PDB file of C-alpha atoms in Angstrom:
ATOM      1  CA  UNK A   1     -79.179   0.169 -77.514  1.00  0.00           C
ATOM      2  CA  UNK A   2     -76.992  -1.169 -80.215  1.00  0.00           C
ATOM      3  CA  UNK A   3     -79.756  -0.878 -82.700  1.00  0.00           C
ATOM      4  CA  UNK A   4     -80.198   2.877 -81.723  1.00  0.00           C
ATOM      5  CA  UNK A   5     -76.605   3.547 -82.169  1.00  0.00           C
ATOM      6  CA  UNK A   6     -76.591   1.762 -85.451  1.00  0.00           C
ATOM      7  CA  UNK A   7     -79.527   3.935 -86.717  1.00  0.00           C
ATOM      8  CA  UNK A   8     -77.914   7.123 -85.474  1.00  0.00           C
ATOM      9  CA  UNK A   9     -74.678   6.268 -87.150  1.00  0.00           C
ATOM     10  CA  UNK A  10     -76.528   5.549 -90.428  1.00  0.00           C
ATOM     11  CA  UNK A  11     -78.443   8.671 -90.237  1.00  0.00           C
ATOM     12  CA  UNK A  12     -75.173  10.783 -89.653  1.00  0.00           C
ATOM     13  CA  UNK A  13     -73.514   8.918 -92.490  1.00  0.00           C
ATOM     14  CA  UNK A  14     -76.494   9.794 -94.811  1.00  0.00           C
ATOM     15  CA  UNK A  15     -76.488  13.385 -93.883  1.00  0.00           C
ATOM     16  CA  UNK A  16     -72.656  13.716 -94.393  1.00  0.00           C
ATOM     17  CA  UNK A  17     -73.009  12.031 -97.796  1.00  0.00           C
ATOM     18  CA  UNK A  18     -75.854  14.396 -98.668  1.00  0.00           C
ATOM     19  CA  UNK A  19     -73.560  17.392 -97.768  1.00  0.00           C
ATOM     20  CA  UNK A  20     -70.675  16.120 -99.819  1.00  0.00           C
ATOM     21  CA  UNK A  21     -72.965  15.602-102.731  1.00  0.00           C
ATOM     22  CA  UNK A  22     -74.189  19.167-102.521  1.00  0.00           C
ATOM     23  CA  UNK A  23     -70.620  20.540-102.172  1.00  0.00           C
ATOM     24  CA  UNK A  24     -69.313  22.907 -99.604  1.00  0.00           C
ATOM     25  CA  UNK A  25     -71.080  26.403 -99.618  1.00  0.00           C
ATOM     26  CA  UNK A  26     -69.613  28.987-101.819  1.00  0.00           C
ATOM     27  CA  UNK A  27     -68.876  32.293-100.069  1.00  0.00           C
ATOM     28  CA  UNK A  28     -70.149  35.384-102.044  1.00  0.00           C
ATOM     29  CA  UNK A  29     -68.530  38.541-100.473  1.00  0.00           C
ATOM     30  CA  UNK A  30     -70.244  41.842-101.054  1.00  0.00           C
ATOM     31  CA  UNK A  31     -68.617  45.236-100.520  1.00  0.00           C
ATOM     32  CA  UNK A  32     -70.561  48.304-101.591  1.00  0.00           C
ATOM     33  CA  UNK A  33     -68.173  50.926-100.522  1.00  0.00           C
ATOM     34  CA  UNK A  34     -66.814  52.441 -97.296  1.00  0.00           C
ATOM     35  CA  UNK A  35     -67.764  56.095 -97.915  1.00  0.00           C
ATOM     36  CA  UNK A  36     -71.472  55.380 -98.273  1.00  0.00           C
ATOM     37  CA  UNK A  37     -73.955  54.331 -95.563  1.00  0.00           C
ATOM     38  CA  UNK A  38     -74.416  50.545 -95.943  1.00  0.00           C
ATOM     39  CA  UNK A  39     -76.451  48.128 -93.877  1.00  0.00           C
ATOM     40  CA  UNK A  40     -74.949  44.646 -93.880  1.00  0.00           C
ATOM     41  CA  UNK A  41     -78.273  43.030 -92.868  1.00  0.00           C
ATOM     42  CA  UNK A  42     -80.050  44.718 -95.826  1.00  0.00           C
ATOM     43  CA  UNK A  43     -77.290  43.575 -98.240  1.00  0.00           C
ATOM     44  CA  UNK A  44     -77.944  39.965 -97.301  1.00  0.00           C
ATOM     45  CA  UNK A  45     -81.700  40.411 -97.948  1.00  0.00           C
ATOM     46  CA  UNK A  46     -81.151  42.113-101.270  1.00  0.00           C
ATOM     47  CA  UNK A  47     -78.824  39.391-102.543  1.00  0.00           C
ATOM     48  CA  UNK A  48     -81.027  36.503-101.209  1.00  0.00           C
ATOM     49  CA  UNK A  49     -82.879  35.528-104.425  1.00  0.00           C
ATOM     50  CA  UNK A  50     -79.713  36.017-106.434  1.00  0.00           C
ATOM     51  CA  UNK A  51     -77.788  33.691-104.174  1.00  0.00           C
ATOM     52  CA  UNK A  52     -80.550  31.095-104.439  1.00  0.00           C
ATOM     53  CA  UNK A  53     -80.373  31.319-108.135  1.00  0.00           C
ATOM     54  CA  UNK A  54     -76.598  30.746-108.137  1.00  0.00           C
ATOM     55  CA  UNK A  55     -76.908  27.900-105.756  1.00  0.00           C
ATOM     56  CA  UNK A  56     -79.161  26.028-108.173  1.00  0.00           C
ATOM     57  CA  UNK A  57     -76.931  26.953-111.125  1.00  0.00           C
ATOM     58  CA  UNK A  58     -73.665  25.811-109.464  1.00  0.00           C
ATOM     59  CA  UNK A  59     -75.421  22.985-107.515  1.00  0.00           C
ATOM     60  CA  UNK A  60     -73.797  24.230-104.234  1.00  0.00           C
ATOM     61  CA  UNK A  61     -75.111  26.561-101.608  1.00  0.00           C
ATOM     62  CA  UNK A  62     -74.093  30.193-101.931  1.00  0.00           C
ATOM     63  CA  UNK A  63     -73.703  32.124 -98.677  1.00  0.00           C
ATOM     64  CA  UNK A  64     -73.749  36.009 -98.946  1.00  0.00           C
ATOM     65  CA  UNK A  65     -71.131  37.711 -96.778  1.00  0.00           C
ATOM     66  CA  UNK A  66     -71.233  41.408 -96.468  1.00  0.00           C
ATOM     67  CA  UNK A  67     -67.678  42.854 -95.984  1.00  0.00           C
ATOM     68  CA  UNK A  68     -67.616  46.497 -95.152  1.00  0.00           C
ATOM     69  CA  UNK A  69     -64.093  46.842 -93.815  1.00  0.00           C
ATOM     70  CA  UNK A  70     -61.536  47.194 -96.736  1.00  0.00           C
ATOM     71  CA  UNK A  71     -58.645  45.627 -94.674  1.00  0.00           C
ATOM     72  CA  UNK A  72     -60.946  42.594 -94.058  1.00  0.00           C
ATOM     73  CA  UNK A  73     -61.846  42.479 -97.762  1.00  0.00           C
ATOM     74  CA  UNK A  74     -58.284  42.651 -98.873  1.00  0.00           C
ATOM     75  CA  UNK A  75     -57.182  39.962 -96.438  1.00  0.00           C
ATOM     76  CA  UNK A  76     -60.085  37.556 -97.488  1.00  0.00           C
ATOM     77  CA  UNK A  77     -59.235  37.955-101.128  1.00  0.00           C
ATOM     78  CA  UNK A  78     -55.460  37.477-100.448  1.00  0.00           C
ATOM     79  CA  UNK A  79     -56.355  34.179 -98.704  1.00  0.00           C
ATOM     80  CA  UNK A  80     -58.984  33.350-101.303  1.00  0.00           C
ATOM     81  CA  UNK A  81     -61.683  32.983 -98.561  1.00  0.00           C
ATOM     82  CA  UNK A  82     -64.157  34.355-101.049  1.00  0.00           C
ATOM     83  CA  UNK A  83     -65.283  32.325-104.075  1.00  0.00           C
ATOM     84  CA  UNK A  84     -67.123  35.145-105.525  1.00  0.00           C
ATOM     85  CA  UNK A  85     -66.879  38.796-104.676  1.00  0.00           C
ATOM     86  CA  UNK A  86     -68.785  41.911-105.663  1.00  0.00           C
ATOM     87  CA  UNK A  87     -66.260  44.810-105.066  1.00  0.00           C
ATOM     88  CA  UNK A  88     -67.038  48.430-105.158  1.00  0.00           C
ATOM     89  CA  UNK A  89     -63.445  49.707-104.726  1.00  0.00           C
ATOM     90  CA  UNK A  90     -61.839  48.983-108.083  1.00  0.00           C
ATOM     91  CA  UNK A  91     -58.286  49.119-106.638  1.00  0.00           C
ATOM     92  CA  UNK A  92     -59.050  46.228-104.352  1.00  0.00           C
ATOM     93  CA  UNK A  93     -60.445  44.006-106.968  1.00  0.00           C
ATOM     94  CA  UNK A  94     -57.678  44.876-109.474  1.00  0.00           C
ATOM     95  CA  UNK A  95     -55.135  43.872-106.747  1.00  0.00           C
ATOM     96  CA  UNK A  96     -57.062  40.609-106.295  1.00  0.00           C
ATOM     97  CA  UNK A  97     -56.895  39.859-109.890  1.00  0.00           C
ATOM     98  CA  UNK A  98     -53.225  40.871-110.405  1.00  0.00           C
ATOM     99  CA  UNK A  99     -51.943  39.306-107.143  1.00  0.00           C
ATOM    100  CA  UNK A 100     -54.313  36.773-105.860  1.00  0.00           C
ATOM    101  CA  UNK A 101     -55.520  34.780-108.908  1.00  0.00           C
ATOM    102  CA  UNK A 102     -59.051  36.263-109.265  1.00  0.00           C
ATOM    103  CA  UNK A 103     -60.688  36.610-112.506  1.00  0.00           C
ATOM    104  CA  UNK A 104     -63.144  39.225-113.794  1.00  0.00           C
ATOM    105  CA  UNK A 105     -66.663  37.897-114.209  1.00  0.00           C
ATOM    106  CA  UNK A 106     -68.530  41.173-115.076  1.00  0.00           C
ATOM    107  CA  UNK A 107     -68.775  44.926-114.674  1.00  0.00           C
ATOM    108  CA  UNK A 108     -71.813  46.773-113.489  1.00  0.00           C
ATOM    109  CA  UNK A 109     -73.733  48.864-115.993  1.00  0.00           C
ATOM    110  CA  UNK A 110     -73.884  52.480-114.995  1.00  0.00           C
ATOM    111  CA  UNK A 111     -70.685  52.305-113.049  1.00  0.00           C
ATOM    112  CA  UNK A 112     -68.141  51.959-115.879  1.00  0.00           C
ATOM    113  CA  UNK A 113     -67.358  55.829-115.907  1.00  0.00           C
ATOM    114  CA  UNK A 114     -66.762  56.534-112.282  1.00  0.00           C
ATOM    115  CA  UNK A 115     -64.946  59.930-112.065  1.00  0.00           C
ATOM    116  CA  UNK A 116     -63.586  62.019-109.250  1.00  0.00           C
ATOM    117  CA  UNK A 117     -64.815  65.773-109.234  1.00  0.00           C
ATOM    118  CA  UNK A 118     -62.750  68.517-107.607  1.00  0.00           C
ATOM    119  CA  UNK A 119     -65.093  70.934-106.007  1.00  0.00           C
ATOM    120  CA  UNK A 120     -64.409  74.572-105.251  1.00  0.00           C
ATOM    121  CA  UNK A 121     -66.441  77.442-103.926  1.00  0.00           C
ATOM    122  CA  UNK A 122     -68.281  79.795-106.324  1.00  0.00           C
ATOM    123  CA  UNK A 123     -65.835  82.699-105.365  1.00  0.00           C
ATOM    124  CA  UNK A 124     -62.776  80.518-105.703  1.00  0.00           C
ATOM    125  CA  UNK A 125     -59.940  82.031-107.865  1.00  0.00           C
ATOM    126  CA  UNK A 126     -58.673  78.639-108.863  1.00  0.00           C
ATOM    127  CA  UNK A 127     -58.849  77.880-112.608  1.00  0.00           C
ATOM    128  CA  UNK A 128     -57.333  74.354-112.936  1.00  0.00           C
ATOM    129  CA  UNK A 129     -55.737  71.554-111.025  1.00  0.00           C
ATOM    130  CA  UNK A 130     -52.310  73.127-111.491  1.00  0.00           C
ATOM    131  CA  UNK A 131     -53.529  75.780-109.094  1.00  0.00           C
ATOM    132  CA  UNK A 132     -53.892  73.237-106.258  1.00  0.00           C
ATOM    133  CA  UNK A 133     -50.130  72.986-105.816  1.00  0.00           C
ATOM    134  CA  UNK A 134     -49.217  73.760-102.179  1.00  0.00           C
ATOM    135  CA  UNK A 135     -52.959  73.919-101.079  1.00  0.00           C
ATOM    136  CA  UNK A 136     -54.996  71.601 -98.967  1.00  0.00           C
ATOM    137  CA  UNK A 137     -57.572  69.218-100.473  1.00  0.00           C
ATOM    138  CA  UNK A 138     -60.484  67.393 -98.663  1.00  0.00           C
ATOM    139  CA  UNK A 139     -61.411  63.822 -99.768  1.00  0.00           C
ATOM    140  CA  UNK A 140     -63.302  60.812 -98.597  1.00  0.00           C
ATOM    141  CA  UNK A 141     -61.559  57.803 -96.816  1.00  0.00           C
ATOM    142  CA  UNK A 142     -57.963  57.450 -97.810  1.00  0.00           C
ATOM    143  CA  UNK A 143     -58.340  53.837 -99.072  1.00  0.00           C
ATOM    144  CA  UNK A 144     -61.578  54.668-101.068  1.00  0.00           C
ATOM    145  CA  UNK A 145     -61.388  54.366-104.813  1.00  0.00           C
ATOM    146  CA  UNK A 146     -62.354  58.099-105.078  1.00  0.00           C
ATOM    147  CA  UNK A 147     -59.171  59.149-103.192  1.00  0.00           C
ATOM    148  CA  UNK A 148     -57.058  56.591-105.173  1.00  0.00           C
ATOM    149  CA  UNK A 149     -58.368  58.110-108.447  1.00  0.00           C
ATOM    150  CA  UNK A 150     -57.741  61.748-106.824  1.00  0.00           C
ATOM    151  CA  UNK A 151     -54.055  60.824-106.067  1.00  0.00           C
ATOM    152  CA  UNK A 152     -53.499  59.430-109.488  1.00  0.00           C
ATOM    153  CA  UNK A 153     -54.941  62.548-111.094  1.00  0.00           C
ATOM    154  CA  UNK A 154     -52.851  64.961-109.009  1.00  0.00           C
ATOM    155  CA  UNK A 155     -49.675  62.952-109.698  1.00  0.00           C
ATOM    156  CA  UNK A 156     -50.286  63.285-113.482  1.00  0.00           C
ATOM    157  CA  UNK A 157     -50.540  67.048-113.199  1.00  0.00           C
ATOM    158  CA  UNK A 158     -48.411  68.105-110.189  1.00  0.00           C
ATOM    159  CA  UNK A 159     -45.909  65.290-110.084  1.00  0.00           C
ATOM    160  CA  UNK A 160     -45.134  62.709-107.388  1.00  0.00           C
ATOM    161  CA  UNK A 161     -44.901  65.232-104.490  1.00  0.00           C
ATOM    162  CA  UNK A 162     -48.078  64.515-102.320  1.00  0.00           C
ATOM    163  CA  UNK A 163     -50.604  67.099-101.742  1.00  0.00           C
ATOM    164  CA  UNK A 164     -51.750  67.832 -98.188  1.00  0.00           C
ATOM    165  CA  UNK A 165     -55.091  66.028 -97.778  1.00  0.00           C
ATOM    166  CA  UNK A 166     -57.734  66.024 -95.100  1.00  0.00           C
ATOM    167  CA  UNK A 167     -59.702  62.691 -95.242  1.00  0.00           C
ATOM    168  CA  UNK A 168     -63.250  62.282 -93.979  1.00  0.00           C
ATOM    169  CA  UNK A 169     -65.299  58.986 -94.027  1.00  0.00           C
ATOM    170  CA  UNK A 170     -68.296  59.888 -95.991  1.00  0.00           C
ATOM    171  CA  UNK A 171     -68.520  61.530 -99.447  1.00  0.00           C
ATOM    172  CA  UNK A 172     -71.290  63.910 -98.569  1.00  0.00           C
ATOM    173  CA  UNK A 173     -69.056  65.410 -95.691  1.00  0.00           C
ATOM    174  CA  UNK A 174     -66.554  66.762 -98.336  1.00  0.00           C
ATOM    175  CA  UNK A 175     -68.604  69.885 -99.417  1.00  0.00           C
ATOM    176  CA  UNK A 176     -68.710  71.084 -95.777  1.00  0.00           C
ATOM    177  CA  UNK A 177     -64.968  71.384 -95.649  1.00  0.00           C
ATOM    178  CA  UNK A 178     -64.992  73.284 -98.909  1.00  0.00           C
ATOM    179  CA  UNK A 179     -67.943  75.629 -98.085  1.00  0.00           C
ATOM    180  CA  UNK A 180     -66.215  76.523 -94.681  1.00  0.00           C
ATOM    181  CA  UNK A 181     -62.737  77.202 -96.230  1.00  0.00           C
ATOM    182  CA  UNK A 182     -61.205  74.340 -94.391  1.00  0.00           C
ATOM    183  CA  UNK A 183     -59.713  73.173 -97.750  1.00  0.00           C
ATOM    184  CA  UNK A 184     -59.175  74.774-101.131  1.00  0.00           C
ATOM    185  CA  UNK A 185     -60.920  71.940-103.084  1.00  0.00           C
ATOM    186  CA  UNK A 186     -62.843  68.878-102.131  1.00  0.00           C
ATOM    187  CA  UNK A 187     -63.031  65.592-104.089  1.00  0.00           C
ATOM    188  CA  UNK A 188     -66.051  63.465-104.574  1.00  0.00           C
ATOM    189  CA  UNK A 189     -67.237  60.798-107.081  1.00  0.00           C
ATOM    190  CA  UNK A 190     -70.841  60.975-105.835  1.00  0.00           C
ATOM    191  CA  UNK A 191     -73.093  62.287-108.614  1.00  0.00           C
ATOM    192  CA  UNK A 192     -75.692  63.307-106.116  1.00  0.00           C
ATOM    193  CA  UNK A 193     -73.137  65.270-104.162  1.00  0.00           C
ATOM    194  CA  UNK A 194     -71.806  67.009-107.230  1.00  0.00           C
ATOM    195  CA  UNK A 195     -75.300  67.792-108.455  1.00  0.00           C
ATOM    196  CA  UNK A 196     -76.252  69.316-105.113  1.00  0.00           C
ATOM    197  CA  UNK A 197     -73.125  71.268-104.992  1.00  0.00           C
ATOM    198  CA  UNK A 198     -73.627  72.782-108.461  1.00  0.00           C
ATOM    199  CA  UNK A 199     -77.347  73.525-107.612  1.00  0.00           C
ATOM    200  CA  UNK A 200     -76.188  75.718-104.680  1.00  0.00           C
ATOM    201  CA  UNK A 201     -73.787  77.605-106.950  1.00  0.00           C
ATOM    202  CA  UNK A 202     -70.609  75.769-106.259  1.00  0.00           C
ATOM    203  CA  UNK A 203     -68.114  75.078-109.194  1.00  0.00           C
ATOM    204  CA  UNK A 204     -66.322  71.872-110.425  1.00  0.00           C
ATOM    205  CA  UNK A 205     -62.688  72.671-111.026  1.00  0.00           C
ATOM    206  CA  UNK A 206     -61.900  69.550-112.851  1.00  0.00           C
ATOM    207  CA  UNK A 207     -62.929  65.909-113.344  1.00  0.00           C
ATOM    208  CA  UNK A 208     -60.723  62.904-113.513  1.00  0.00           C
ATOM    209  CA  UNK A 209     -60.679  60.215-116.240  1.00  0.00           C
ATOM    210  CA  UNK A 210     -63.277  57.533-115.654  1.00  0.00           C
ATOM    211  CA  UNK A 211     -62.613  54.218-113.921  1.00  0.00           C
ATOM    212  CA  UNK A 212     -65.036  51.232-113.904  1.00  0.00           C
ATOM    213  CA  UNK A 213     -65.932  50.146-110.301  1.00  0.00           C
ATOM    214  CA  UNK A 214     -68.312  47.539-108.789  1.00  0.00           C
ATOM    215  CA  UNK A 215     -66.494  44.572-110.289  1.00  0.00           C
ATOM    216  CA  UNK A 216     -67.765  41.035-110.018  1.00  0.00           C
ATOM    217  CA  UNK A 217     -64.852  38.721-109.650  1.00  0.00           C
ATOM    218  CA  UNK A 218     -64.317  34.904-109.064  1.00  0.00           C
ATOM    219  CA  UNK A 219     -61.512  32.995-107.266  1.00  0.00           C
ATOM    220  CA  UNK A 220     -59.163  30.951-109.344  1.00  0.00           C
ATOM    221  CA  UNK A 221     -60.433  27.973-107.357  1.00  0.00           C
ATOM    222  CA  UNK A 222     -63.628  28.000-109.439  1.00  0.00           C
ATOM    223  CA  UNK A 223     -63.315  26.302-112.823  1.00  0.00           C
ATOM    224  CA  UNK A 224     -63.415  28.107-116.125  1.00  0.00           C
ATOM    225  CA  UNK A 225     -66.945  26.439-116.720  1.00  0.00           C
ATOM    226  CA  UNK A 226     -68.231  27.640-113.355  1.00  0.00           C
ATOM    227  CA  UNK A 227     -67.026  31.129-114.070  1.00  0.00           C
ATOM    228  CA  UNK A 228     -68.599  31.115-117.471  1.00  0.00           C
ATOM    229  CA  UNK A 229     -71.904  30.141-115.936  1.00  0.00           C
ATOM    230  CA  UNK A 230     -71.748  32.955-113.455  1.00  0.00           C
ATOM    231  CA  UNK A 231     -70.974  35.436-116.138  1.00  0.00           C
ATOM    232  CA  UNK A 232     -73.742  34.241-118.384  1.00  0.00           C
ATOM    233  CA  UNK A 233     -76.234  34.473-115.386  1.00  0.00           C
ATOM    234  CA  UNK A 234     -75.333  37.966-114.465  1.00  0.00           C
ATOM    235  CA  UNK A 235     -75.102  39.277-118.001  1.00  0.00           C
ATOM    236  CA  UNK A 236     -78.368  37.725-118.751  1.00  0.00           C
ATOM    237  CA  UNK A 237     -80.316  39.138-115.773  1.00  0.00           C
ATOM    238  CA  UNK A 238     -81.806  42.116-117.749  1.00  0.00           C
ATOM    239  CA  UNK A 239     -83.375  39.635-120.300  1.00  0.00           C
ATOM    240  CA  UNK A 240     -86.100  38.155-118.073  1.00  0.00           C
ATOM    241  CA  UNK A 241     -88.771  39.295-115.707  1.00  0.00           C
ATOM    242  CA  UNK A 242     -87.197  37.506-112.720  1.00  0.00           C
ATOM    243  CA  UNK A 243     -83.821  38.753-113.618  1.00  0.00           C
ATOM    244  CA  UNK A 244     -85.046  42.330-113.709  1.00  0.00           C
ATOM    245  CA  UNK A 245     -86.398  41.855-110.157  1.00  0.00           C
ATOM    246  CA  UNK A 246     -82.986  40.731-109.019  1.00  0.00           C
ATOM    247  CA  UNK A 247     -81.480  43.893-110.525  1.00  0.00           C
ATOM    248  CA  UNK A 248     -84.074  46.046-108.864  1.00  0.00           C
ATOM    249  CA  UNK A 249     -83.151  44.642-105.602  1.00  0.00           C
ATOM    250  CA  UNK A 250     -79.409  45.342-106.284  1.00  0.00           C
ATOM    251  CA  UNK A 251     -80.478  48.826-107.582  1.00  0.00           C
ATOM    252  CA  UNK A 252     -78.332  48.382-110.683  1.00  0.00           C
ATOM    253  CA  UNK A 253     -79.136  48.429-114.433  1.00  0.00           C
ATOM    254  CA  UNK A 254     -77.398  45.217-115.152  1.00  0.00           C
ATOM    255  CA  UNK A 255     -74.011  43.645-115.917  1.00  0.00           C
ATOM    256  CA  UNK A 256     -71.622  43.505-118.933  1.00  0.00           C
ATOM    257  CA  UNK A 257     -68.544  41.507-119.961  1.00  0.00           C
ATOM    258  CA  UNK A 258     -65.224  43.329-119.992  1.00  0.00           C
ATOM    259  CA  UNK A 259     -61.674  42.863-120.831  1.00  0.00           C
ATOM    260  CA  UNK A 260     -59.608  42.171-117.599  1.00  0.00           C
ATOM    261  CA  UNK A 261     -56.415  43.380-119.347  1.00  0.00           C
ATOM    262  CA  UNK A 262     -57.875  46.826-119.660  1.00  0.00           C
ATOM    263  CA  UNK A 263     -58.475  46.889-115.846  1.00  0.00           C
ATOM    264  CA  UNK A 264     -54.860  45.856-115.337  1.00  0.00           C
ATOM    265  CA  UNK A 265     -53.778  48.905-117.429  1.00  0.00           C
ATOM    266  CA  UNK A 266     -55.911  51.197-115.190  1.00  0.00           C
ATOM    267  CA  UNK A 267     -54.373  49.540-112.171  1.00  0.00           C
ATOM    268  CA  UNK A 268     -50.946  50.852-113.354  1.00  0.00           C
ATOM    269  CA  UNK A 269     -52.257  54.307-113.795  1.00  0.00           C
ATOM    270  CA  UNK A 270     -53.874  54.086-110.248  1.00  0.00           C
ATOM    271  CA  UNK A 271     -50.336  53.168-108.902  1.00  0.00           C
ATOM    272  CA  UNK A 272     -51.280  49.611-107.795  1.00  0.00           C
TER     273      UNK A 272
END
C-alpha cells in the first residue's frame, strides 16, 4: 500500500514538474466585433493552427478565448486576464494600451483605413454633415467602433451637443431605418453595406477620417523579447505557405507593424 502511495505521489510530482516546465497557458482573447454575426466555436477552430504555432514559439500552451461581449472584453483587459488579444474595436484596444499596460504587436492589413459612412436616401435634400443638426441618425451598437467614430466626426462639425441617435445591434440593419424614413441618415462602416446601398441608388452624404481597427496587442506581463517574437511571427505570416494558410483561416491579408503613439493620438480624437 505504501509502495502504491509512493508511486502515485511520484507520478503527480513528475506531472506537476512537467507543467511548471511548460509554463502556465497563455490566454489569447479574440474579439471580432459586436455588430457582425460571429460564431465563438468557429473562431476557436479558425485560430487553432495559429495558437499551436505560438505555443511552440513561446514554449507555453496558448488558449484561444473568444470574447464577444465588449464589457467582458474591457474588464478582462483591465485585469490583464488576457496575455494576447486580437481586438476589432479600436477604442477598447487603445484604452487597454493607454490605461492597462498593453502594448501594440501589429495591425491587420486591409483594416487600417476603417471609415464610417453617412447614408441618406436618393431623394434626400441633405448636402453635408452640417445639415444633420437637429435631425435623427441611425447607427450600430452604441459601443461599436463605428459609432465611436461617428460621434467624433459629428463633434468636429456640429460641436459637443449630442445628436439624437437610434442604435441597432447589426450594421446591416442601418439601411432599413434610412429607407423607411425612421432616421435622416444612417451610419455604417461595412463596405458591403455601403456598396449594396449605392447599388440600389442610395447616396453617401459624407465619410469620416480613417481609423485602424483589428489590433493585435499584448499584456505588459509578457517580456519585450516575447512580444518581439509574436510581432515577427504575425508580420511574417504572408511569407510562407503555412503562414498564408493561417491568414486564409483568419480571412485577412496579413499583419504590419505600426507606431503605437499614432494610435494614442487617434484615441484623443475619438474622445477616449
